[in-house]
Structures are given as structure tokens and as C-alpha cells.
Amino acid sequence: MAEFDRAAAKAAGYTDAEIDAYLAAQKPSAPQRTAPAVPRVAAESTAAPSVMSNRQRQVQQLVKRQERQEAMRGAVAAIPTAIANVSRDIPGAEAAQAFVRSLVRRQPYGEALQDIRGAEAALPASVRIPTRLAGSALATAVAPGSTLARQGAAYGAAMGLTEASPEVNVAERAGRAAGQAALGAAAGKVASVLGTGMRAQATPTAESTLLQQQAAREAAATPKYTAFRELGDLAENVATPEQGARLEGVLELPVVRRAIDLVKGESPRLNKLPDSDAQVLDAVYKRLGRKSFMSETGFETGEAVDELLGVMDDLSGGQYGPAVQAYREGSQRIAATERGAAMIAAGRPSRATLKSALEQSEESMPQWIARATPEERQAALQGVLGELRQLGPYDLISPVGVGFRGGPSLVPGARRALRASNLANMLEGRQLVAGTPARRAMTPAGVRELSRAAVTSQFVPGGRR
């Protein structure tokens, strides 16, 4: 029997599978007798297996190559469907695709929608799920809202209202919009909390930040203070009678006189210097700024402090004011960081100092945020994130939170994370601060107050016409 020419058959258009099936059909079904063994030379006996092995490898390589090509063609063919799947979770996009398909292919809208959904369902899960997540993330990112929770709520409501199925009526759309808005808001809040936690891990701890701020304050203010103290007796710098009279008037103020006596009584070195010496006046100015001095003496030091600062700056050629300003700005940043850290440290025994400092403040955190400068809000945010980073297992499972079976609860730790997220939103201006006029105007009581004010201005004599 002549050897079958496989190459010629493939050139004629037959596949390997068809060729193998044909060869199998040509083999005789009856068992054949074993031919007598004939001695062969070594080269002749080993050549046939080697040739068959090479052919098998070639067939396997051909099959694998064909499989890869088929997979590539399938992936290329699925690209348009994958792109459409990305936009499926964009509000209104699926309905728009079905509408365009119905016009182009002249088919009913419902059939076009089912075709689109069927093609998307046929995609592999490894493609379908990531593309839908990417589309929903993109739509949420561009949704209106200052926080992730509000963006999630807006996105969920839009998805419910723009449902592509024509069978969904208005009432069902409204219900779906409300449910998906609540779900989107919850998902946005969870994402915000997780994002705040990730930011906290990339932020230095509150203790480290405070040490850096204290060092920066000293580096900025100390050289200026040192230069001022080396000026000696400021009375020697008096150039006009007005300056001399102003210096004498300040030194004779009862509250300044009391502070001079205190600082000289505590320091033998200062006691040897005249009252108008720069070192004495520097110590007096700092003593007047202490709350303990005011509570002990009963003096109101506000006007005296301002007058003393003006005289010292005038007679020093403008050297003392910058020193005070540099120290004050550094102290404000430190206080802001401590305040932010204290809001997260509540209930932590190891941070009792921060907690007591916060309780001694006469302002609530929302009130403070409303009046704080951008630099102070940024420092407070550093404190919030830095303190959140320092939370350990003991702090997350706080003893003040008790579970259903009497054991420790994760609720206090979750509350701290949620509080940190809310504070970050307020400090960065993405969330209205409770207690501010803008926030009160959005509450029911604020709306009623504004309504009464509008009615009064319209009808009360003397009001706006």
C-alpha cells in the first residue's frame, strides 16, 4: 500500500482531524498475522520511532498554534462587547446602546436590549467583572457630590432612575433609585473610610509630627529672640520724646509692673538688669501671655500685651514682632495637630493628655474648623491621620465597647475610623461643618428660620419691600 501523502491532502483543504479519520477508516478491522522477525540493522530499527516522534511533536505544535489563534480571534471579537460592558454601569448608557442598536438593525427596543445583555453575559467572568467595576468607578468619580458617600448616593439614584428595561414603571424606578442611593452612599462611606485608613498609613504618626513642628518652631523663632535679647537696654534706643513717654507709660501699667516684679523675683540675673532691658521685657511679655498669670493676678492683659509688643518692636527696629509671629504660627500649628489627634485619641488611656487638652478648650471641633486658617486645618488633618495610624489592636478593640456576649467590641475602633473620615472631609472642605451658618441653613430648623426671616422682611413695617 502506497504511503498516504498528508501534505497534499492538507494543500487540498482537508484538516488534520479529517485526515486522521480517513486513515483510521482505511485500516483493516481483522487482526493480522505477525510477520516473522527479520533481523534489521541498528540504524534501520531506530529510524521509524524517531520519525513518528517528530511527526507527533509537529502535530501537537500545530494544534497549539491553532488554539492560540482561535483564542486571539475570540478576544479580538470580544473587544467591542467588553467596551460596551464598561459603559453598562454608566447611568443611561445601556438604554442608549439599545436604542441605537434598534435603529441600526431595525429591531424592537426590547430585543436589542436582550441581545446586548446576552452578548455581555457571554463574556468570560475575568473580563466581565473588571470592566463593570471600572465603568461604575468611573461613573461614581464624575458623579456630583463633595464626598464619596454623596457621589455614591447620586450615582445609585441615577442608576435606578435610568433603568434600561422598558417594563419598569415610574414607581418602581423611584423605589430602585432610593434603594440604590442608600447602597451607593454606604459603599461610598466605606470607600472613604478605607481611603482615610490608607492615607493614615502613609502619614507620620502624630507624635512624630509634633516633634517636627516643635523643632521647626524653635528653628524659626529662637534666632530672632536671641538677636532681640542681645540689644541690651532699650531705653538707650529712644530717639524721640514720644518714644520715651510711651516706654515709661507701658512700664508703669499695673499689670506690667506686677509681671516685672515676678520675673525679677524668680531670676537673680534679670534682677540685676534695668526694667527696660530687652531680656526683662522679653520675659515680661511671655509672662503676660500665660493664662495662669491672668487667673492668679486677676488682670486683663490684652491691651497691655499689645501696647508692650508695640513698644518693644518699635525700639528694637522691628526685630521683636517677627520673632513673636514665628513662634505664634508654630504654636498654632502644634495646637491644631494636638486638637486633631485628640479627636481620635478619645478613650485611649495612653493619650489622656491630648484628651484633657481638648476638654479644656472652650470651642467644639466644628466651631474651631469654621474659624481655623488653611494652615491650621492642614495641621489638624495631620494629627487626625497620624493618630489613626498609631491605633493598635488594643485601641481598635477598646474596653469601653462591649459586645453582645460581654466581650470586647470592634465598634469603638470602627467609630474612630468613621470619625477620622468625617473629620478629614470637614478639614479639607468637602463636608459642611455642623454649627456653621451654611450647615444650619440645610437643617429643618435652619429652613424654618430662613422662612420666618423672609416673611418678616416682606410684611413687617420697615422690612424689605
Coordinates of C-alpha atoms in Angstrom, one line a residue:
M1 CA 0.0 0.0 0.0
A2 CA 1.4 3.4 -1.1
E3 CA 2.2 5.8 1.7
F4 CA -0.5 8.4 2.2
D5 CA 0.5 12.0 1.2
R6 CA -0.7 14.1 4.1
A7 CA 0.9 17.3 2.8
A8 CA -1.1 17.0 -0.5
A9 CA -4.3 16.4 1.4
K10 CA -3.8 19.5 3.6
A11 CA -3.0 21.5 0.5
A12 CA -6.3 20.4 -0.9
G13 CA -8.1 21.9 2.1
Y14 CA -8.5 18.9 4.4
T15 CA -7.9 19.4 8.1
D16 CA -5.7 17.1 10.3
A17 CA -8.8 15.7 12.0
E18 CA -10.4 14.7 8.7
I19 CA -7.1 13.1 7.5
D20 CA -6.8 11.1 10.7
A21 CA -10.4 9.9 10.5
Y22 CA -9.8 8.8 6.9
L23 CA -6.7 6.9 7.7
A24 CA -8.4 5.2 10.6
A25 CA -11.2 4.0 8.4
Q26 CA -8.7 2.5 5.9
K27 CA -7.1 0.2 8.5
P28 CA -8.3 -3.4 8.3
S29 CA -10.5 -4.5 11.2
A30 CA -9.4 -8.2 11.2
P31 CA -6.3 -9.0 13.2
Q32 CA -3.3 -9.5 11.1
R33 CA -0.8 -12.3 11.5
T34 CA 2.5 -11.5 13.0
A35 CA 5.2 -11.4 10.4
P36 CA 8.3 -13.4 11.1
A37 CA 11.0 -11.3 12.7
V38 CA 13.6 -10.2 10.2
P39 CA 17.0 -9.0 11.5
R40 CA 17.5 -5.3 10.9
V41 CA 20.5 -3.1 11.3
A42 CA 20.6 -0.7 14.3
A43 CA 20.1 2.4 12.2
E44 CA 17.1 0.9 10.4
S45 CA 15.4 -0.3 13.6
T46 CA 15.6 3.1 15.3
A47 CA 14.7 5.4 12.4
A48 CA 11.0 4.7 12.3
P49 CA 10.2 5.6 16.0
S50 CA 12.3 8.8 15.7
V51 CA 10.3 9.8 12.6
M52 CA 7.0 9.1 14.3
S53 CA 8.0 11.1 17.4
N54 CA 9.0 14.1 15.3
R55 CA 5.6 14.0 13.5
Q56 CA 3.7 13.8 16.8
R57 CA 5.6 16.8 18.1
Q58 CA 4.8 18.7 14.9
V59 CA 1.1 17.8 15.1
Q60 CA 1.0 19.0 18.8
Q61 CA 2.7 22.2 17.9
L62 CA 0.3 22.8 15.1
V63 CA -2.7 22.1 17.3
K64 CA -1.5 24.5 20.0
R65 CA -0.8 27.2 17.4
Q66 CA -4.3 26.9 16.0
E67 CA -5.8 27.1 19.6
R68 CA -3.8 30.3 20.3
Q69 CA -5.0 31.8 17.0
E70 CA -8.6 30.9 17.8
A71 CA -8.3 32.4 21.3
M72 CA -6.8 35.6 19.8
R73 CA -9.6 35.9 17.3
G74 CA -12.1 35.4 20.0
A75 CA -10.5 38.0 22.2
V76 CA -10.4 40.5 19.4
A77 CA -14.0 39.8 18.5
A78 CA -15.0 40.4 22.2
I79 CA -13.3 43.8 22.4
P80 CA -16.4 45.8 21.3
T81 CA -18.6 43.8 23.7
A82 CA -16.1 44.4 26.5
I83 CA -16.1 48.2 25.8
A84 CA -19.8 48.2 25.8
N85 CA -19.7 46.3 29.1
V86 CA -17.6 49.1 30.6
S87 CA -20.3 51.6 29.9
R88 CA -23.2 49.4 31.1
D89 CA -22.9 50.7 34.6
I90 CA -22.9 54.3 33.5
P91 CA -26.4 55.8 34.1
G92 CA -28.4 55.8 30.8
A93 CA -25.6 54.2 28.7
E94 CA -27.2 50.8 28.4
A95 CA -30.5 52.3 27.3
A96 CA -28.7 54.5 24.7
Q97 CA -26.9 51.5 23.3
A98 CA -30.1 49.5 23.0
F99 CA -31.8 52.5 21.3
V100 CA -29.0 52.9 18.7
R101 CA -29.0 49.2 18.1
S102 CA -32.7 49.1 17.5
L103 CA -32.4 51.9 14.9
V104 CA -29.4 50.5 13.1
R105 CA -30.7 46.9 13.0
R106 CA -34.4 47.8 12.7
Q107 CA -35.5 45.6 15.6
P108 CA -37.7 46.3 18.6
Y109 CA -36.0 48.1 21.5
G110 CA -36.6 45.1 23.9
E111 CA -35.0 42.6 21.5
A112 CA -32.0 45.0 21.1
L113 CA -31.6 45.2 24.8
Q114 CA -31.7 41.4 25.2
D115 CA -29.1 41.0 22.5
I116 CA -26.8 43.4 24.3
R117 CA -27.2 41.7 27.6
G118 CA -26.8 38.3 26.1
A119 CA -23.5 39.3 24.4
E120 CA -22.3 40.7 27.7
A121 CA -23.3 37.6 29.6
A122 CA -21.2 35.5 27.2
L123 CA -18.1 37.3 28.2
P124 CA -15.7 35.4 30.5
A125 CA -16.0 36.4 34.1
S126 CA -12.4 37.6 34.1
V127 CA -13.4 40.2 31.6
R128 CA -17.0 41.0 32.5
I129 CA -16.5 41.7 36.2
P130 CA -13.4 44.0 36.0
T131 CA -15.0 46.0 33.1
R132 CA -18.2 46.6 35.0
L133 CA -16.3 47.6 38.1
A134 CA -14.2 50.0 36.0
G135 CA -17.3 51.6 34.5
S136 CA -19.1 52.0 37.8
A137 CA -15.9 53.5 39.4
L138 CA -15.6 56.0 36.5
A139 CA -19.3 57.0 36.7
T140 CA -19.1 57.4 40.5
A141 CA -15.9 59.6 40.2
V142 CA -17.7 62.1 38.0
A143 CA -21.0 62.0 39.9
P144 CA -21.9 65.2 41.6
G145 CA -21.1 65.4 45.3
S146 CA -18.3 66.7 47.6
T147 CA -17.7 63.4 49.4
L148 CA -17.6 59.8 48.2
A149 CA -20.8 59.0 50.1
R150 CA -22.7 61.7 48.3
Q151 CA -21.2 60.7 45.0
G152 CA -22.2 57.1 45.7
A153 CA -25.8 58.2 46.6
A154 CA -26.0 60.4 43.4
Y155 CA -24.7 57.5 41.3
G156 CA -27.1 55.0 42.8
A157 CA -30.1 57.2 42.3
A158 CA -29.2 57.9 38.7
M159 CA -28.8 54.2 38.0
G160 CA -32.2 53.5 39.5
L161 CA -33.9 56.2 37.6
T162 CA -32.3 55.4 34.2
E163 CA -33.0 51.6 34.3
A164 CA -33.0 50.4 30.7
S165 CA -35.8 47.8 30.9
P166 CA -39.0 49.2 29.5
E167 CA -41.1 47.1 31.8
V168 CA -40.0 49.1 34.9
N169 CA -42.6 51.8 35.6
V170 CA -42.1 55.2 37.3
A171 CA -43.0 53.9 40.8
E172 CA -40.5 51.0 40.5
R173 CA -37.8 53.4 39.2
A174 CA -38.3 55.6 42.2
G175 CA -38.1 52.7 44.6
R176 CA -35.0 51.4 42.9
A177 CA -33.4 54.9 42.9
A178 CA -34.0 55.2 46.7
G179 CA -32.6 51.7 47.4
Q180 CA -29.6 52.1 45.2
A181 CA -28.9 55.6 46.5
A182 CA -28.7 54.2 50.1
L183 CA -26.5 51.4 48.9
G184 CA -24.3 53.8 47.0
A185 CA -24.0 56.1 50.0
A186 CA -23.0 53.2 52.2
A187 CA -20.4 52.0 49.7
G188 CA -19.1 55.5 49.3
K189 CA -18.7 55.9 53.0
V190 CA -16.9 52.5 53.3
A191 CA -14.6 53.6 50.5
S192 CA -14.0 56.9 52.2
V193 CA -13.1 55.2 55.5
L194 CA -10.8 52.8 53.7
G195 CA -9.2 55.6 51.8
T196 CA -8.6 57.6 55.0
G197 CA -7.0 54.5 56.5
M198 CA -4.7 54.1 53.6
R199 CA -3.8 57.8 53.8
A200 CA -3.1 57.4 57.5
Q201 CA -0.6 54.6 56.8
A202 CA 1.4 57.0 54.6
T203 CA 1.3 59.8 57.2
P204 CA 3.8 60.2 60.0
T205 CA 2.5 59.5 63.5
A206 CA 1.1 62.3 65.5
E207 CA 3.9 62.2 68.0
S208 CA 6.5 62.3 65.2
T209 CA 4.6 65.3 63.6
L210 CA 4.5 67.2 66.9
L211 CA 8.2 66.7 67.4
Q212 CA 9.0 68.0 63.9
Q213 CA 6.7 71.0 64.4
Q214 CA 8.3 71.9 67.7
A215 CA 11.7 71.7 66.2
A216 CA 10.6 73.9 63.3
R217 CA 9.1 76.4 65.7
E218 CA 12.3 76.7 67.6
A219 CA 14.4 76.9 64.4
A220 CA 12.2 79.8 63.2
A221 CA 11.8 81.8 66.4
T222 CA 14.9 81.2 68.6
P223 CA 17.4 83.1 66.4
K224 CA 15.1 86.1 66.3
Y225 CA 14.5 86.0 70.1
T226 CA 18.2 85.7 70.7
A227 CA 19.0 88.7 68.5
F228 CA 16.5 90.8 70.3
R229 CA 17.7 89.8 73.8
E230 CA 21.2 90.9 72.8
L231 CA 20.1 94.5 72.2
G232 CA 20.6 95.4 75.9
D233 CA 18.7 98.4 77.5
L234 CA 16.1 99.6 75.0
A235 CA 15.9 102.9 76.8
E236 CA 19.1 103.7 75.0
N237 CA 17.3 103.4 71.7
V238 CA 14.8 106.1 72.4
A239 CA 15.1 108.7 69.7
T240 CA 12.1 110.9 70.3
P241 CA 10.3 112.2 73.4
E242 CA 7.2 110.4 72.2
Q243 CA 9.1 107.0 72.3
G244 CA 10.4 107.8 75.8
A245 CA 6.9 108.7 77.1
R246 CA 5.4 105.6 75.5
L247 CA 8.1 103.4 77.1
E248 CA 7.6 104.9 80.6
G249 CA 3.8 104.7 80.2
V250 CA 4.0 100.9 79.5
L251 CA 6.4 100.2 82.3
E252 CA 4.1 102.0 84.8
L253 CA 1.0 99.9 83.9
P254 CA -0.1 97.9 87.0
V255 CA -0.2 94.6 85.1
V256 CA 3.2 95.2 83.6
R257 CA 4.6 96.3 86.9
R258 CA 3.3 93.1 88.5
A259 CA 4.9 91.0 85.8
I260 CA 8.3 92.8 86.2
D261 CA 8.3 92.1 89.9
L262 CA 7.5 88.4 89.3
V263 CA 10.2 87.7 86.7
K264 CA 12.9 89.6 88.6
G265 CA 12.0 87.9 91.8
E266 CA 12.3 84.5 90.1
S267 CA 15.6 85.3 88.3
P268 CA 18.6 86.9 90.1
R269 CA 20.2 87.5 86.7
L270 CA 17.2 89.6 85.5
N271 CA 17.0 91.3 88.9
K272 CA 20.3 93.0 88.1
L273 CA 19.1 94.5 84.8
P274 CA 17.1 97.6 84.3
D275 CA 13.3 97.3 83.7
S276 CA 13.7 98.4 80.1
D277 CA 16.3 95.8 79.3
A278 CA 15.4 93.6 76.3
Q279 CA 15.8 90.4 78.4
V280 CA 13.5 91.7 81.1
L281 CA 10.9 92.9 78.6
D282 CA 11.0 89.6 76.7
A283 CA 10.3 87.7 80.0
V284 CA 7.6 90.1 80.9
Y285 CA 5.8 89.8 77.5
K286 CA 5.9 86.0 77.8
R287 CA 4.6 86.1 81.4
L288 CA 1.7 88.3 80.4
G289 CA 0.7 85.8 77.7
R290 CA 0.1 83.0 80.2
K291 CA -3.4 82.1 81.3
S292 CA -2.1 81.2 84.7
F293 CA -0.8 84.8 85.2
M294 CA -4.2 86.2 84.5
S295 CA -6.0 83.8 86.7
E296 CA -3.6 84.4 89.6
T297 CA -3.5 88.2 89.4
G298 CA -6.9 88.9 88.1
F299 CA -5.5 91.3 85.5
E300 CA -6.9 91.6 81.9
T301 CA -3.7 91.6 79.9
G302 CA -5.0 92.0 76.4
E303 CA -4.4 95.8 75.9
A304 CA -1.2 95.8 77.9
V305 CA 0.3 92.9 75.9
D306 CA -0.5 94.8 72.6
E307 CA 1.0 98.0 73.9
L308 CA 4.1 96.4 75.3
L309 CA 4.6 94.5 72.0
G310 CA 4.3 97.7 70.0
V311 CA 6.9 99.5 72.2
M312 CA 9.4 96.6 72.1
D313 CA 9.1 96.3 68.3
D314 CA 9.5 100.0 67.8
L315 CA 12.6 100.3 70.0
S316 CA 14.2 97.2 68.5
G317 CA 13.9 98.3 64.9
G318 CA 11.2 95.8 64.1
Q319 CA 13.0 92.7 65.4
Y320 CA 10.6 91.5 68.1
G321 CA 7.4 91.3 66.1
P322 CA 8.7 88.7 63.6
A323 CA 10.0 86.6 66.5
V324 CA 6.6 86.6 68.2
Q325 CA 4.9 85.9 64.9
A326 CA 7.2 83.0 64.0
Y327 CA 6.6 81.5 67.5
R328 CA 2.9 82.1 67.4
E329 CA 2.4 80.5 64.0
G330 CA 4.4 77.4 65.1
S331 CA 2.4 77.2 68.3
Q332 CA -0.9 77.4 66.3
R333 CA 0.2 74.5 64.1
I334 CA 1.2 72.4 67.1
A335 CA -2.2 73.2 68.9
A336 CA -4.1 72.3 65.7
T337 CA -2.2 68.9 65.4
E338 CA -2.9 68.2 69.0
R339 CA -6.6 69.0 68.6
G340 CA -6.9 66.7 65.6
A341 CA -5.1 63.9 67.3
A342 CA -7.2 64.3 70.4
M343 CA -10.4 63.8 68.4
I344 CA -9.2 60.3 67.5
A345 CA -7.5 59.6 70.9
A346 CA -10.7 59.8 72.9
G347 CA -10.9 56.9 75.3
R348 CA -7.3 55.8 74.9
P349 CA -5.5 55.8 78.3
S350 CA -2.1 56.4 76.7
R351 CA -3.4 59.7 75.2
A352 CA -5.1 61.2 78.2
T353 CA -3.1 64.4 77.9
L354 CA -4.5 65.1 74.5
K355 CA -8.0 64.3 75.6
S356 CA -7.7 66.7 78.6
A357 CA -6.3 69.4 76.4
L358 CA -9.3 69.1 74.1
E359 CA -11.8 69.2 77.0
Q360 CA -10.2 72.4 78.4
S361 CA -10.9 74.1 75.1
E362 CA -13.9 76.4 75.0
E363 CA -14.6 75.6 71.3
S364 CA -16.0 72.5 69.8
M365 CA -14.2 70.9 66.8
P366 CA -16.8 72.2 64.3
Q367 CA -16.6 75.7 65.7
W368 CA -12.8 75.6 65.6
I369 CA -12.8 74.3 61.9
A370 CA -15.1 77.2 60.9
R371 CA -12.6 79.8 62.1
A372 CA -9.3 78.0 61.5
T373 CA -6.8 79.1 58.8
P374 CA -5.9 76.7 56.0
E375 CA -2.6 76.0 57.6
E376 CA -4.2 75.1 60.9
R377 CA -6.7 72.8 59.2
Q378 CA -3.9 71.0 57.4
A379 CA -2.0 70.6 60.7
A380 CA -5.2 69.2 62.3
L381 CA -5.6 66.8 59.4
Q382 CA -2.0 65.6 60.1
G383 CA -3.0 65.0 63.7
V384 CA -6.1 63.0 62.7
L385 CA -4.3 60.8 60.2
G386 CA -1.2 60.4 62.4
E387 CA -3.2 59.4 65.5
L388 CA -5.3 57.0 63.4
R389 CA -2.0 55.4 62.2
Q390 CA -1.0 54.8 65.8
L391 CA -4.1 52.7 66.6
G392 CA -3.2 49.2 67.7
P393 CA -5.2 46.1 68.4
Y394 CA -5.9 47.3 71.9
D395 CA -7.2 50.6 70.7
L396 CA -9.4 49.1 67.9
I397 CA -10.9 46.7 70.4
S398 CA -11.4 49.2 73.2
P399 CA -12.5 48.0 76.7
V400 CA -15.3 50.7 76.7
G401 CA -17.0 48.8 73.9
V402 CA -18.8 45.6 75.0
G403 CA -20.2 43.0 72.5
F404 CA -23.4 41.0 72.8
R405 CA -21.7 38.3 74.9
G406 CA -19.9 40.7 77.2
G407 CA -16.6 40.6 75.3
P408 CA -14.7 43.4 73.7
S409 CA -16.3 45.0 70.6
L410 CA -14.9 46.4 67.4
V411 CA -17.5 49.2 67.4
P412 CA -15.2 51.8 69.1
G413 CA -12.5 51.2 66.6
A414 CA -15.0 51.5 63.7
R415 CA -16.2 54.7 65.3
R416 CA -12.7 56.1 65.3
A417 CA -12.2 55.2 61.7
L418 CA -15.5 56.8 60.7
R419 CA -14.8 59.9 62.8
A420 CA -11.4 60.2 61.1
S421 CA -13.0 60.0 57.7
N422 CA -15.6 62.7 58.6
L423 CA -13.0 65.0 60.1
A424 CA -10.8 64.6 57.0
N425 CA -13.8 65.6 54.9
M426 CA -14.6 68.6 57.1
L427 CA -10.9 69.8 57.3
E428 CA -10.5 69.6 53.6
G429 CA -13.7 71.4 52.9
R430 CA -15.6 68.5 51.3
Q431 CA -18.2 68.4 54.0
L432 CA -20.1 71.2 55.6
V433 CA -19.2 71.7 59.3
A434 CA -22.0 71.3 61.8
G435 CA -22.7 74.6 63.6
T436 CA -21.8 76.9 60.7
P437 CA -24.4 79.1 59.1
A438 CA -24.2 77.1 55.8
R439 CA -24.7 73.8 57.7
R440 CA -27.6 75.2 59.8
A441 CA -29.3 76.5 56.7
M442 CA -29.6 72.9 55.4
T443 CA -31.3 71.6 58.5
P444 CA -35.1 71.7 59.0
A445 CA -34.7 74.2 61.8
G446 CA -32.5 76.4 59.6
V447 CA -35.1 76.3 56.8
R448 CA -37.8 77.4 59.2
E449 CA -35.6 80.2 60.5
L450 CA -34.9 81.4 57.0
S451 CA -38.6 81.2 56.1
R452 CA -39.6 83.3 59.1
A453 CA -36.9 85.8 58.3
A454 CA -38.1 86.1 54.7
V455 CA -41.8 86.5 55.8
T456 CA -40.7 89.1 58.4
S457 CA -38.7 91.1 55.9
Q458 CA -41.7 91.2 53.5
F459 CA -44.5 92.2 55.8
V460 CA -43.1 93.8 58.9
P461 CA -43.0 97.6 58.6
G462 CA -39.6 98.7 57.7
G463 CA -38.7 95.4 56.2
R464 CA -37.6 94.8 52.6
R465 CA -40.2 95.6 50.0

